[in-house]
PDB file of C-alpha atoms in Angstrom:
ATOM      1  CA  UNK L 120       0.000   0.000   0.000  1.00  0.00           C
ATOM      2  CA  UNK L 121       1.679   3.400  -1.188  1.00  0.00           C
ATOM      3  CA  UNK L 122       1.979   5.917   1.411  1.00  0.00           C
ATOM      4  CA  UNK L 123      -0.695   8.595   2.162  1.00  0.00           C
ATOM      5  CA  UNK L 124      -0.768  11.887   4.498  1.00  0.00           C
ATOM      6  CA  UNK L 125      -4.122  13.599   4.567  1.00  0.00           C
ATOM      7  CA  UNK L 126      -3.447  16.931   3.085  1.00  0.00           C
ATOM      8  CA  UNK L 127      -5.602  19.716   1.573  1.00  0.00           C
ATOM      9  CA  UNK L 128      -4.088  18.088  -1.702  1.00  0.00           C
ATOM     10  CA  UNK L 129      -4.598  14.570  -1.231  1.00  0.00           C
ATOM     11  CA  UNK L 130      -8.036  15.120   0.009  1.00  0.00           C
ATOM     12  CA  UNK L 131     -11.300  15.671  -1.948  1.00  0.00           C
ATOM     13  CA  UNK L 132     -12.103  18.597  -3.696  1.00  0.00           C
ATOM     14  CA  UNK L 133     -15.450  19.498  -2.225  1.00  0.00           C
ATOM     15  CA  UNK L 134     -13.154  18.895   1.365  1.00  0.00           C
ATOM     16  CA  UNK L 135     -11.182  21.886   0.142  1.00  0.00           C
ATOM     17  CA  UNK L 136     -13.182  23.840  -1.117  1.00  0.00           C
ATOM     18  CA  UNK L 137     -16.101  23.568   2.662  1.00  0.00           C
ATOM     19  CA  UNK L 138     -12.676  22.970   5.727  1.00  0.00           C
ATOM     20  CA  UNK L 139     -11.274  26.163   5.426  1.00  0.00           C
ATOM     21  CA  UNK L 140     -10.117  26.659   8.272  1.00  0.00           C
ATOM     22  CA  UNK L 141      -6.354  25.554   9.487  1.00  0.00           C
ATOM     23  CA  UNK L 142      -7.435  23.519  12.099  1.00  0.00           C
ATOM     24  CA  UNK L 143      -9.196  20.736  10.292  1.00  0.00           C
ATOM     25  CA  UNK L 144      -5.857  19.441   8.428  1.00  0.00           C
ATOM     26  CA  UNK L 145      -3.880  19.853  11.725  1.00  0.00           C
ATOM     27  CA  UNK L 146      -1.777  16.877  12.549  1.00  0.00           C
ATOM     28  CA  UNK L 147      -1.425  18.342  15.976  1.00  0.00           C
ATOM     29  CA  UNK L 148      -4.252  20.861  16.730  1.00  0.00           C
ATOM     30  CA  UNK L 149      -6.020  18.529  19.570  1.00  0.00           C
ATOM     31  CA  UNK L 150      -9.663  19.937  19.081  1.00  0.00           C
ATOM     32  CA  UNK L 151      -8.958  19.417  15.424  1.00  0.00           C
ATOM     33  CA  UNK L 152     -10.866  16.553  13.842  1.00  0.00           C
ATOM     34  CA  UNK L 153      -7.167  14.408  13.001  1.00  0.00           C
ATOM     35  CA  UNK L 154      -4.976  16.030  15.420  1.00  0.00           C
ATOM     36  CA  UNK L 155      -5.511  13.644  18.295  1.00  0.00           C
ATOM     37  CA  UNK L 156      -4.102  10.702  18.798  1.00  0.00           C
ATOM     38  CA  UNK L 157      -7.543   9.193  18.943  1.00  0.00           C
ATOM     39  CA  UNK L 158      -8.789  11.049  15.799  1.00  0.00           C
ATOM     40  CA  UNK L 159      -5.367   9.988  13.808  1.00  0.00           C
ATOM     41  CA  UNK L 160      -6.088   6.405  14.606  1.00  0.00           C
ATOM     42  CA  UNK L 161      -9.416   5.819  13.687  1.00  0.00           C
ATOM     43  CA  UNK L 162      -9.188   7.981  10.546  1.00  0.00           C
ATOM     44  CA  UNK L 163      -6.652   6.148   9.196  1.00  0.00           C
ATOM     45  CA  UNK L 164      -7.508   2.660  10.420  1.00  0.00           C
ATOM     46  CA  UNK L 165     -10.988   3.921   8.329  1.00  0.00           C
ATOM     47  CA  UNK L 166      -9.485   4.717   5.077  1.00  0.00           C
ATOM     48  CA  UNK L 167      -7.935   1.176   5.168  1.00  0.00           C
ATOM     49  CA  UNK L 168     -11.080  -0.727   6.584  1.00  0.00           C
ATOM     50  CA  UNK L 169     -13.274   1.382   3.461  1.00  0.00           C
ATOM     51  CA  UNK L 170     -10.469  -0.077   0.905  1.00  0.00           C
ATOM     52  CA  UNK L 171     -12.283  -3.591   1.606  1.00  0.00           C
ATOM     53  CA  UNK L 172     -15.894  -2.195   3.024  1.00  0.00           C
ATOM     54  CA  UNK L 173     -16.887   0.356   0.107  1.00  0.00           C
ATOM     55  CA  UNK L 174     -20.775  -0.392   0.967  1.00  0.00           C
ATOM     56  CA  UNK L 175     -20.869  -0.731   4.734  1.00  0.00           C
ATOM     57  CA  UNK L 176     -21.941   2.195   7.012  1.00  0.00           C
ATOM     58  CA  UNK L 177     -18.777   3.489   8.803  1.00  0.00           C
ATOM     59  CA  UNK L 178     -20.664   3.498  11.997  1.00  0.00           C
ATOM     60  CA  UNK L 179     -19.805  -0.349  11.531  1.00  0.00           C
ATOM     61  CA  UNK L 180     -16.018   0.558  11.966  1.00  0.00           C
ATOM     62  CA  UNK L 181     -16.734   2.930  14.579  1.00  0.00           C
ATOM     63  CA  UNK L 182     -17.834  -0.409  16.915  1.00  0.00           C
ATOM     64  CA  UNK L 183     -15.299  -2.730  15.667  1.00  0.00           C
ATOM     65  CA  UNK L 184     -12.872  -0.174  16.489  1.00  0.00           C
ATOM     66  CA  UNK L 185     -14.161   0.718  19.863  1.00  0.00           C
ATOM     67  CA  UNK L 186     -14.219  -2.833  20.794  1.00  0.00           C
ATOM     68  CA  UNK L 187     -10.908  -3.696  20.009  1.00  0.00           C
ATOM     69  CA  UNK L 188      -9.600  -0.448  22.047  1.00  0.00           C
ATOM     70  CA  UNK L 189     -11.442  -1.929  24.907  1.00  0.00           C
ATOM     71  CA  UNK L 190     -13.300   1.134  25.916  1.00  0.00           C
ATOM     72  CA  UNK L 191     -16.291   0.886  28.626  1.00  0.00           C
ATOM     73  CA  UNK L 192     -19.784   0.841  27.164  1.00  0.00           C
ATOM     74  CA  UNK L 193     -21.144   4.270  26.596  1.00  0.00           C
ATOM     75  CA  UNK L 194     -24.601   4.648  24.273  1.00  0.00           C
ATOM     76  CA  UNK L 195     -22.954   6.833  21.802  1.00  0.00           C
ATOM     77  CA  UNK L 196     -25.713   8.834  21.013  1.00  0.00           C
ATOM     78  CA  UNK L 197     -26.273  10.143  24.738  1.00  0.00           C
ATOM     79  CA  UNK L 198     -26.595  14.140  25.645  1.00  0.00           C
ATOM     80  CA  UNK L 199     -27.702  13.332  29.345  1.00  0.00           C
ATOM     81  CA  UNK L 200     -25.182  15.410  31.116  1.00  0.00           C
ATOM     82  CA  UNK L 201     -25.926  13.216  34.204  1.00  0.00           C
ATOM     83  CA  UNK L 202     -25.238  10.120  32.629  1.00  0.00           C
ATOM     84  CA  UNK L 203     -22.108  11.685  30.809  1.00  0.00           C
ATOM     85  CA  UNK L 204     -20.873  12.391  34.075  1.00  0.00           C
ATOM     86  CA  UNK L 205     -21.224   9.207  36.027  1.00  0.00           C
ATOM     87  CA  UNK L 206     -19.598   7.703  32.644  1.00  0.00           C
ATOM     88  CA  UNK L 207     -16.478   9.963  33.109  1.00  0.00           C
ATOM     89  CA  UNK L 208     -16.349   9.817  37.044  1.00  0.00           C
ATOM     90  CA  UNK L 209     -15.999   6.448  37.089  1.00  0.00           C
ATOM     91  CA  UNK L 210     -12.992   4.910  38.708  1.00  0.00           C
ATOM     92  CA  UNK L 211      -9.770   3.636  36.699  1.00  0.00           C
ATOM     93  CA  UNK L 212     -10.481  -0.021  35.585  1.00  0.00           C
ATOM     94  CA  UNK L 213      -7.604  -2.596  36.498  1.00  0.00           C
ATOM     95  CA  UNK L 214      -4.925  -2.364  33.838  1.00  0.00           C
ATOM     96  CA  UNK L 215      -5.629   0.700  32.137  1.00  0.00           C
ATOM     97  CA  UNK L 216      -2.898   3.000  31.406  1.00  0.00           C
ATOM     98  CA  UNK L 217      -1.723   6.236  33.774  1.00  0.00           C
ATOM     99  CA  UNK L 218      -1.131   8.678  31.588  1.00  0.00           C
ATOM    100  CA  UNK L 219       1.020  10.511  33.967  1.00  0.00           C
ATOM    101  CA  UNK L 220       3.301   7.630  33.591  1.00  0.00           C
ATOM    102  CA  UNK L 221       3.310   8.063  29.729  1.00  0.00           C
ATOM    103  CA  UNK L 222       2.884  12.124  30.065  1.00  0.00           C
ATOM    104  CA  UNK L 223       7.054  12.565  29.106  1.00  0.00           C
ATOM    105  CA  UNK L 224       6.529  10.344  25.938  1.00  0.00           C
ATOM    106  CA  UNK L 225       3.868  12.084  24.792  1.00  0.00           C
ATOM    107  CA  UNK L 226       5.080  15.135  25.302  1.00  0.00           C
ATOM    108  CA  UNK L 227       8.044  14.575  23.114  1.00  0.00           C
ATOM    109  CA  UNK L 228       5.857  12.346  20.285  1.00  0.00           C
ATOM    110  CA  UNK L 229       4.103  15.875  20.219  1.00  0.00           C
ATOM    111  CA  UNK L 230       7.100  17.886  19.950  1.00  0.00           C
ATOM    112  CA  UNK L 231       8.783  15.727  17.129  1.00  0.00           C
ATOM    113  CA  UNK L 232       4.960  16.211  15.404  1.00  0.00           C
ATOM    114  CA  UNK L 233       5.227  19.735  15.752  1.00  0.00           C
ATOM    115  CA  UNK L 234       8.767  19.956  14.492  1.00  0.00           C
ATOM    116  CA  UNK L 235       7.746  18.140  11.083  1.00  0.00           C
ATOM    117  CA  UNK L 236       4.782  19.869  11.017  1.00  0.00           C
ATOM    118  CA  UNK L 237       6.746  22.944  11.119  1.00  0.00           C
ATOM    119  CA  UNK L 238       5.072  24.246  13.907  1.00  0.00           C
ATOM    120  CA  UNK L 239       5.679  25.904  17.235  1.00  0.00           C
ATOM    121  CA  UNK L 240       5.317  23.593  20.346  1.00  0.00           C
ATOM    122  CA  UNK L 241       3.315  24.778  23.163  1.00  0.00           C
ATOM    123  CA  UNK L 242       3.709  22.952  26.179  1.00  0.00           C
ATOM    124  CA  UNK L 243       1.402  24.810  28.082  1.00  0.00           C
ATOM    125  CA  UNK L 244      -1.328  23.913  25.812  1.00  0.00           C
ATOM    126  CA  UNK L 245      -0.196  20.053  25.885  1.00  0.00           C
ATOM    127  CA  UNK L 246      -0.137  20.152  29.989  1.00  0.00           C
ATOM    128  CA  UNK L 247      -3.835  22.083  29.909  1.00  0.00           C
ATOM    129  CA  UNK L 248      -4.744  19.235  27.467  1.00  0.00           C
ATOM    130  CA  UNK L 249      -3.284  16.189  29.777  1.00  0.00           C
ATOM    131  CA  UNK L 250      -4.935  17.684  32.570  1.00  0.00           C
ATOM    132  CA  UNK L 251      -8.178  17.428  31.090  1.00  0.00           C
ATOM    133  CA  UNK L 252      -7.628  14.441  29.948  1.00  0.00           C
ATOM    134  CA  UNK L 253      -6.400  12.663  32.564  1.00  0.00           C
ATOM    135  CA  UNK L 254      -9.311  13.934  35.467  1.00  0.00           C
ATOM    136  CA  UNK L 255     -10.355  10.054  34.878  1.00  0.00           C
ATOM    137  CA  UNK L 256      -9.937   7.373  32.619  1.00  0.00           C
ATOM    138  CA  UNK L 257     -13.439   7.540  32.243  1.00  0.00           C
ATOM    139  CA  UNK L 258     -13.082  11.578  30.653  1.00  0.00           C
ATOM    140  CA  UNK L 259     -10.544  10.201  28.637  1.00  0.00           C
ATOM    141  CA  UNK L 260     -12.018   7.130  27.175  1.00  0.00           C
ATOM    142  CA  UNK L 261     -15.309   9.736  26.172  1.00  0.00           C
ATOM    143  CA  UNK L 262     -12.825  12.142  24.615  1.00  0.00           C
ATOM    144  CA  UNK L 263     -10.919   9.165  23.006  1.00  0.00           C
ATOM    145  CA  UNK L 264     -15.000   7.946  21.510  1.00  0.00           C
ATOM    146  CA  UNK L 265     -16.066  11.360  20.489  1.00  0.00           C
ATOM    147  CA  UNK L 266     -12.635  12.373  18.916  1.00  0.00           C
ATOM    148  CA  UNK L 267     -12.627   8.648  17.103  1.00  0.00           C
ATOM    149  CA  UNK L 268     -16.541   9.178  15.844  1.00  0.00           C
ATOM    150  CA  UNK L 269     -15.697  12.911  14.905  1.00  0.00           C
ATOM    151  CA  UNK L 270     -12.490  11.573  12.886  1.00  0.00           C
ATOM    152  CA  UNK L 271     -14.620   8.685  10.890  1.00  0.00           C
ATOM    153  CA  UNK L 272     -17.354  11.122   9.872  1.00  0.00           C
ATOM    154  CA  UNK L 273     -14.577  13.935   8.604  1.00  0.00           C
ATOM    155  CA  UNK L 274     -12.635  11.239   7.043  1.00  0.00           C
ATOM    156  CA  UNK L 275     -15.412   9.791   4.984  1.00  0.00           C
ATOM    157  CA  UNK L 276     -16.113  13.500   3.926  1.00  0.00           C
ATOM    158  CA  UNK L 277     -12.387  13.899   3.120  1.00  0.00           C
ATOM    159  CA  UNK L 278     -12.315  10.487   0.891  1.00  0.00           C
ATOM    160  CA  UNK L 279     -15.648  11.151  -0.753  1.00  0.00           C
ATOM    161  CA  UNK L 280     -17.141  14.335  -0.265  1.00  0.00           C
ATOM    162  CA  UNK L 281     -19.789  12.851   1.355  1.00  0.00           C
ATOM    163  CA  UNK L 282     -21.230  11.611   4.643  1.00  0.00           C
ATOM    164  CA  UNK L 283     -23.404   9.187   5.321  1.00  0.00           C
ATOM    165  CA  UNK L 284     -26.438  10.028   7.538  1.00  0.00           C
ATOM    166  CA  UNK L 285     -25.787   7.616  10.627  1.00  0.00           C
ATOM    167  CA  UNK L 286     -22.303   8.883  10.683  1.00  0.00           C
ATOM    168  CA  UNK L 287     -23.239  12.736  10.261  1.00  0.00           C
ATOM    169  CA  UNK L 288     -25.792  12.401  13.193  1.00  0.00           C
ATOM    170  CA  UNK L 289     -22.969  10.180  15.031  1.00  0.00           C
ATOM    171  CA  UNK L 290     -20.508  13.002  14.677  1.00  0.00           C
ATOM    172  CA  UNK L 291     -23.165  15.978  15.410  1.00  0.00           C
ATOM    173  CA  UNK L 292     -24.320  14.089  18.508  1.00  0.00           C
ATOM    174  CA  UNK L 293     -20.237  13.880  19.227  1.00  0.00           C
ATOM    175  CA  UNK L 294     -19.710  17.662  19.079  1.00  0.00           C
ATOM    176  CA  UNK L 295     -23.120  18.483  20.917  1.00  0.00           C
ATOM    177  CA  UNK L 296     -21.537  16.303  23.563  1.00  0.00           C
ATOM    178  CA  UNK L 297     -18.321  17.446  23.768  1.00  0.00           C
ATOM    179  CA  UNK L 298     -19.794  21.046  24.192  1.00  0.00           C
ATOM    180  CA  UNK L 299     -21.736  20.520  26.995  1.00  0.00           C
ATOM    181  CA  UNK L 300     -20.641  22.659  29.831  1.00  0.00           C
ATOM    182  CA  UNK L 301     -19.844  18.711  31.831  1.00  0.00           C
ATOM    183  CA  UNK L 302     -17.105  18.246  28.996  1.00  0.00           C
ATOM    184  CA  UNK L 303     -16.308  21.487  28.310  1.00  0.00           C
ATOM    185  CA  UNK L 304     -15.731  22.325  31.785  1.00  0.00           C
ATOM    186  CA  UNK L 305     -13.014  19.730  31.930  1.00  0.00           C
ATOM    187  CA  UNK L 306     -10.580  22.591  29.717  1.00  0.00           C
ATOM    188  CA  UNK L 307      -8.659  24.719  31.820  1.00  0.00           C
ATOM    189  CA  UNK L 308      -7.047  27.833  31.038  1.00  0.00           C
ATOM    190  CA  UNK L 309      -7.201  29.640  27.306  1.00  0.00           C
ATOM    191  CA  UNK L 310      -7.608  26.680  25.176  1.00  0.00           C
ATOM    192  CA  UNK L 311     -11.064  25.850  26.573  1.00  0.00           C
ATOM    193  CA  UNK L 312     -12.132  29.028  24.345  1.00  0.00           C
ATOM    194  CA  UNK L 313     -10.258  28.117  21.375  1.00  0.00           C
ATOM    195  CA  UNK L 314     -11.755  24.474  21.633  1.00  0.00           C
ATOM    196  CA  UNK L 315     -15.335  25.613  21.803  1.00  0.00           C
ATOM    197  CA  UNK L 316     -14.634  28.122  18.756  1.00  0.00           C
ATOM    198  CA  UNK L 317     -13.454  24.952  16.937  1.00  0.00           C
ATOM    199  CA  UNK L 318     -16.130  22.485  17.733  1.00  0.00           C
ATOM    200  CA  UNK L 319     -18.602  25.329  17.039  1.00  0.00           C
ATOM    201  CA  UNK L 320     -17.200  25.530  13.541  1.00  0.00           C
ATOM    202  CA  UNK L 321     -17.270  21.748  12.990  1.00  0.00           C
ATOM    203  CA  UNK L 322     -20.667  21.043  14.051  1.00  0.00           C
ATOM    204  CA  UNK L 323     -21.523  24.513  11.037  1.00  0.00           C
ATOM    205  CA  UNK L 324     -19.400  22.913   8.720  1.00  0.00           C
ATOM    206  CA  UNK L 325     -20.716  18.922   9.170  1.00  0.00           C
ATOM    207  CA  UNK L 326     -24.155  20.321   7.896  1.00  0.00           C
ATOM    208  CA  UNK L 327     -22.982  21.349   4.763  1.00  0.00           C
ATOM    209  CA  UNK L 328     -21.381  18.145   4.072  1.00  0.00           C
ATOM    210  CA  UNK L 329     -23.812  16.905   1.545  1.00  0.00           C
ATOM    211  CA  UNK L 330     -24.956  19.974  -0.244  1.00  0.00           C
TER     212      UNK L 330
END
């Protein structure tokens, strides 16, 4: 399989012309819809799955991928701030990862991203990040679902210039979630504005997918 890196260029010419915006082609802009970890993953573990699954919804990845990440349960199309919150309250499972252990690895996977990205790296923004994403592993297996379900419906746009409707209400119920004041609360510091502003502009953008 020949090498690809999501670009303005290598993506699809209604993509180009509708994400404006810097943000969206980020490799490293965490709000951004591929510049998570999360969001990197399951977009390009979904361009390789569609290579063999051209006629299946990718709300079928979406699961398969979920399962095999091992995430807790969650009814991913719930808005119920109450239930939102017991998810991401709930207490480290046995085995999962600290990510204060892993926080100095990271932190230089995102510097070296930055560097070829030719980009600044802000390490305030990357601790304000970990924090909110390490409150519990329950936060950060939501952020990990929403970012994962926000990358597949993007990415099929990307690909295609389209979106399928059980992926485009997946990834709208995604960014209502992630802006609820429960989530959004999580963001410390400067970057909880800038995050909002983005999410805003996704959840505008993801309804003129298909025009």
């Amino acid at each position: 399989m020949s090498h690809y890196e999501l670009t303005p260029e290598t993506a699809h010419p209604k993509a180009r012309k509708l994400l404006t915006e810097d943000f969206y082609w980020s490799p490293i802009e965490e709000t951004g819809p591929f510049g998570s970890d999360d969001g990197s993953d399951a977009f390009y573990g979904f361009r390789e799955w569609r290579m063999s699954n051209k006629k299946a919804s990718p709300v079928k990845f979406i699961e398969e991928l979920l399962i095999n990440w091992n995430y807790p349960e969650f009814n991913l199309n719930e808005l119920d701030s109450s239930k939102i919150r017991d998810y991401i309250s709930a207490k480290t499972q046995p085995g999962s990862p600290d990510l204060s252990d892993q926080m100095p690895a990271m932190m230089e996977h995102f510097k070296q991203m930055a560097k070829e990205a030719g980009k600044e790296f802000d390490e305030n923004q990357f601790k304000e990040i970990m924090a909110a994403a390490s409150d519990s592993m329950g936060g950060t297996y939501l952020l990990g679902i929403d970012n994962a379900i926000i990358a597949v419906g993007f990415g099929q746009f990307v690909l295609e210039g389209k979106i399928d409707e059980d992926i485009k209400v997946l990834a709208q119920t995604a960014i209502k979630r992630e802006l609820l004041p429960v989530l959004t609360d999580r963001w410390d510091g400067p970057y909880k504005k800038t995050r909002m502003e983005q999410l805003n502009s996704m959840l505008r953008v993801i309804d003129k997918m298909n025009e």
